[in-house]
Coordinates of N, CA, C and O in Angstrom, one line a residue:
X1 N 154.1 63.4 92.8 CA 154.2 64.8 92.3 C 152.8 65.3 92.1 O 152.6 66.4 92.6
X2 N 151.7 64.6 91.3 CA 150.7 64.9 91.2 C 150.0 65.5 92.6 O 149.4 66.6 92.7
X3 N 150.3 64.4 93.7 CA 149.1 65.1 95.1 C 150.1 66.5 95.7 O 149.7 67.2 96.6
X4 N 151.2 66.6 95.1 CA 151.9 67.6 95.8 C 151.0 68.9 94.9 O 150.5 69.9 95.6
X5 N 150.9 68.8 93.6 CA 150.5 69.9 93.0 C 149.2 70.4 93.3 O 148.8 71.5 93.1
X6 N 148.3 68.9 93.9 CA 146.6 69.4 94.0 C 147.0 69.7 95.7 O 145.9 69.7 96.3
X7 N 148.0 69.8 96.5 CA 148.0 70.0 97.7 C 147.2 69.1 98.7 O 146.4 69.4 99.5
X8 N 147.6 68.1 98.4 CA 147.5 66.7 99.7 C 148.4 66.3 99.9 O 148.5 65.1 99.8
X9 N 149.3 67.0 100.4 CA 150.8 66.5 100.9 C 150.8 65.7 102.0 O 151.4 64.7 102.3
X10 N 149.5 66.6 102.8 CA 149.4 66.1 104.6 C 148.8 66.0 104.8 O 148.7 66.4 106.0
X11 N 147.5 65.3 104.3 CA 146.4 64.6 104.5 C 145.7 66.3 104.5 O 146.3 67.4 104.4
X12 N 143.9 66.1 104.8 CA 143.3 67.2 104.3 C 143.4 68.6 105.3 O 143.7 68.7 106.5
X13 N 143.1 69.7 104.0 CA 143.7 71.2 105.1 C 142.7 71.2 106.0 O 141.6 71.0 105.4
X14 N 142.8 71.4 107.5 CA 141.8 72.2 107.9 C 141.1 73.1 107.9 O 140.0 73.1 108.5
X15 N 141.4 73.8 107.3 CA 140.9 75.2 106.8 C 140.1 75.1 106.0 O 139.0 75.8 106.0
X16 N 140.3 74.0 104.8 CA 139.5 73.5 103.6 C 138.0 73.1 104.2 O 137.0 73.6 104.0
X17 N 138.5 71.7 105.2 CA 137.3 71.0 106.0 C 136.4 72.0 106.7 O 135.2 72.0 106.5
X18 N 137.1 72.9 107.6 CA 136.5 73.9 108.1 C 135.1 74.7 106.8 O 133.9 74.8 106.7
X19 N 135.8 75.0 106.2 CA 135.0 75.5 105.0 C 134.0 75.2 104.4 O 133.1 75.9 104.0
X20 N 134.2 73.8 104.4 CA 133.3 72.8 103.6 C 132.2 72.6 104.7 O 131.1 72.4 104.2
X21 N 132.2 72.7 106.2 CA 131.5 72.1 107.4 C 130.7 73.6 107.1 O 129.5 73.7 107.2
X22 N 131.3 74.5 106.9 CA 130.7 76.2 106.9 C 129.5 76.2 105.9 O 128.4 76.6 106.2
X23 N 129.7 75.6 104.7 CA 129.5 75.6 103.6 C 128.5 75.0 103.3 O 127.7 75.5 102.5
X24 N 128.0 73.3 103.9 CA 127.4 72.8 104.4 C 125.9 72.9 105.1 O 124.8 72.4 104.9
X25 N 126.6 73.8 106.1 CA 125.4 74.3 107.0 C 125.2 75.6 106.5 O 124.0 75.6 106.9
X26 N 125.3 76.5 106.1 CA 124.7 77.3 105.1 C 123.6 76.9 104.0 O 122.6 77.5 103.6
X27 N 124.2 75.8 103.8 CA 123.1 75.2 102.6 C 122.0 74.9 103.3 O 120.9 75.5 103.2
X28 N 122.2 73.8 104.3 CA 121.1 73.6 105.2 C 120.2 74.5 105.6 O 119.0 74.3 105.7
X29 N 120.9 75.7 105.8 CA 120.0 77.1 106.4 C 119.4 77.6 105.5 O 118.3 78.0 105.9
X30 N 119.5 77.7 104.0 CA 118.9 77.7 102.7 C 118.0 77.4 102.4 O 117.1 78.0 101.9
X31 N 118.2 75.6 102.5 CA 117.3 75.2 102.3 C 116.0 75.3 102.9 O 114.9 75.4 102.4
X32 N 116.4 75.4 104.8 CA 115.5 75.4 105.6 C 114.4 76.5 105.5 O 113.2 76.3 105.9
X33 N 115.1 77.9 104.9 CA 114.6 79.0 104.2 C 113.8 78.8 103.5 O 112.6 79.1 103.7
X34 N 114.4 78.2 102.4 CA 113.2 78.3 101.0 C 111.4 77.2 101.1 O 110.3 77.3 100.6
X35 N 112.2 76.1 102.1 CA 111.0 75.3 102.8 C 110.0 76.4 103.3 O 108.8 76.6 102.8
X36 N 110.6 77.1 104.4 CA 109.5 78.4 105.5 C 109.1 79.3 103.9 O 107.9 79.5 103.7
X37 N 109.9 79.8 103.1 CA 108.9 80.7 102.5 C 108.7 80.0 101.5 O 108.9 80.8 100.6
X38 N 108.2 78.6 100.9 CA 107.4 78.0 100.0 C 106.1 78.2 100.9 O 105.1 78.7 100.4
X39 N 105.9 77.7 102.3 CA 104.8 77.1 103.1 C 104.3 78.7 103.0 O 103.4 79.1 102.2
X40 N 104.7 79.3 103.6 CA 104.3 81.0 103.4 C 103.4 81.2 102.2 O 102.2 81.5 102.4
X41 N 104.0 81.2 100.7 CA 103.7 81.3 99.9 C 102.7 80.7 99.3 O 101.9 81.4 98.5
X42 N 102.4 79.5 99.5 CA 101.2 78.6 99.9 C 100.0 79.3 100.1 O 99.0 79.5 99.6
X43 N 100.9 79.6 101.6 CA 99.4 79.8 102.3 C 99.1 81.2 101.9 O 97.9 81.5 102.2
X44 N 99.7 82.2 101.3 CA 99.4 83.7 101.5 C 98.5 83.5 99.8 O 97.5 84.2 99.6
X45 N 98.9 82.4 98.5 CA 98.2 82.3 97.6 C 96.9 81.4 97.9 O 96.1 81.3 96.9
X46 N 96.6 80.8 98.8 CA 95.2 79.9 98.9 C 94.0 81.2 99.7 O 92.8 81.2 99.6
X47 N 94.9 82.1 100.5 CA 94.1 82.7 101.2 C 94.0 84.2 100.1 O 93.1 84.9 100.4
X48 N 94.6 84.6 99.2 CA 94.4 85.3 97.8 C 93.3 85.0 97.1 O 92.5 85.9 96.7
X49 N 93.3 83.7 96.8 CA 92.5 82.9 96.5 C 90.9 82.8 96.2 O 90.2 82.8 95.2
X50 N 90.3 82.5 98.0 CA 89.6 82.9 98.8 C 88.7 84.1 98.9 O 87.5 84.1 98.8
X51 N 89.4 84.9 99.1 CA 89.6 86.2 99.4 C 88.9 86.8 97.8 O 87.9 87.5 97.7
X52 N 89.6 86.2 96.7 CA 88.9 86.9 95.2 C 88.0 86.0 95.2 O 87.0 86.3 94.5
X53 N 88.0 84.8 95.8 CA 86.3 84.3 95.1 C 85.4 85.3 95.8 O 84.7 86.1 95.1
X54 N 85.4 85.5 97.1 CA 84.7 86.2 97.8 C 84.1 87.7 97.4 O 83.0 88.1 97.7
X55 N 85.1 88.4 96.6 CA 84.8 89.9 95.8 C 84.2 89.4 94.6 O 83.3 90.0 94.1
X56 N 84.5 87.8 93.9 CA 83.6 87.9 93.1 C 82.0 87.8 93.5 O 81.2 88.6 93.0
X57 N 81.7 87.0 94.3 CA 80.5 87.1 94.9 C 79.8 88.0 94.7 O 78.7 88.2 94.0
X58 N 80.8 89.0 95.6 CA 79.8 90.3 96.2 C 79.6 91.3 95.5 O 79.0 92.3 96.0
X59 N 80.1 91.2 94.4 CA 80.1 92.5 92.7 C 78.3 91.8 92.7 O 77.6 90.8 93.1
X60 N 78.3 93.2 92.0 CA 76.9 93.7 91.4 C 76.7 92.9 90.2 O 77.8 92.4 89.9
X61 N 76.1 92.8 89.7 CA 76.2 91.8 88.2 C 76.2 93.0 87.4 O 75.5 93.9 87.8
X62 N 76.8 93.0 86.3 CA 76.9 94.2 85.2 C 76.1 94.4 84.5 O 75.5 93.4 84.3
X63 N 75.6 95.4 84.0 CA 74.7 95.8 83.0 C 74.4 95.5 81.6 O 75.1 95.9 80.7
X64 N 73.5 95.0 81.5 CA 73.1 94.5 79.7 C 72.4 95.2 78.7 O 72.2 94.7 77.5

């Protein structure tokens, strides 16, 4: 009675499995996402970075 109520009468739905394989590879694509724009973000802050040591350089020294 119990698997009748959680609906495993007939071994698993397809639709379910379907879902879960959808569900899955979504994540994967996610993840694969957040990988490309960590490395992005990396690089766009080391080259920020860079970039302000450089303006500090090139300033004038301030007045005393």
């Amino acid at each position: 009675m119990a698997k009748a109520l959680l609906g495993h009468v007939g071994g698993p739905d397809p639709r379910m499995v379907s879902e879960m394989r959808r569900l899955q590879q979504r994540i994967r694509d996610l993840e694969a996402e957040l990988t490309r724009l960590q490395a992005q973000n990396d690089e766009l802050t080391a080259n920020s970075g860079e970039e302000a040591f450089t303006r500090l350089q090139d300033r004038e020294p301030a007045l005393t």
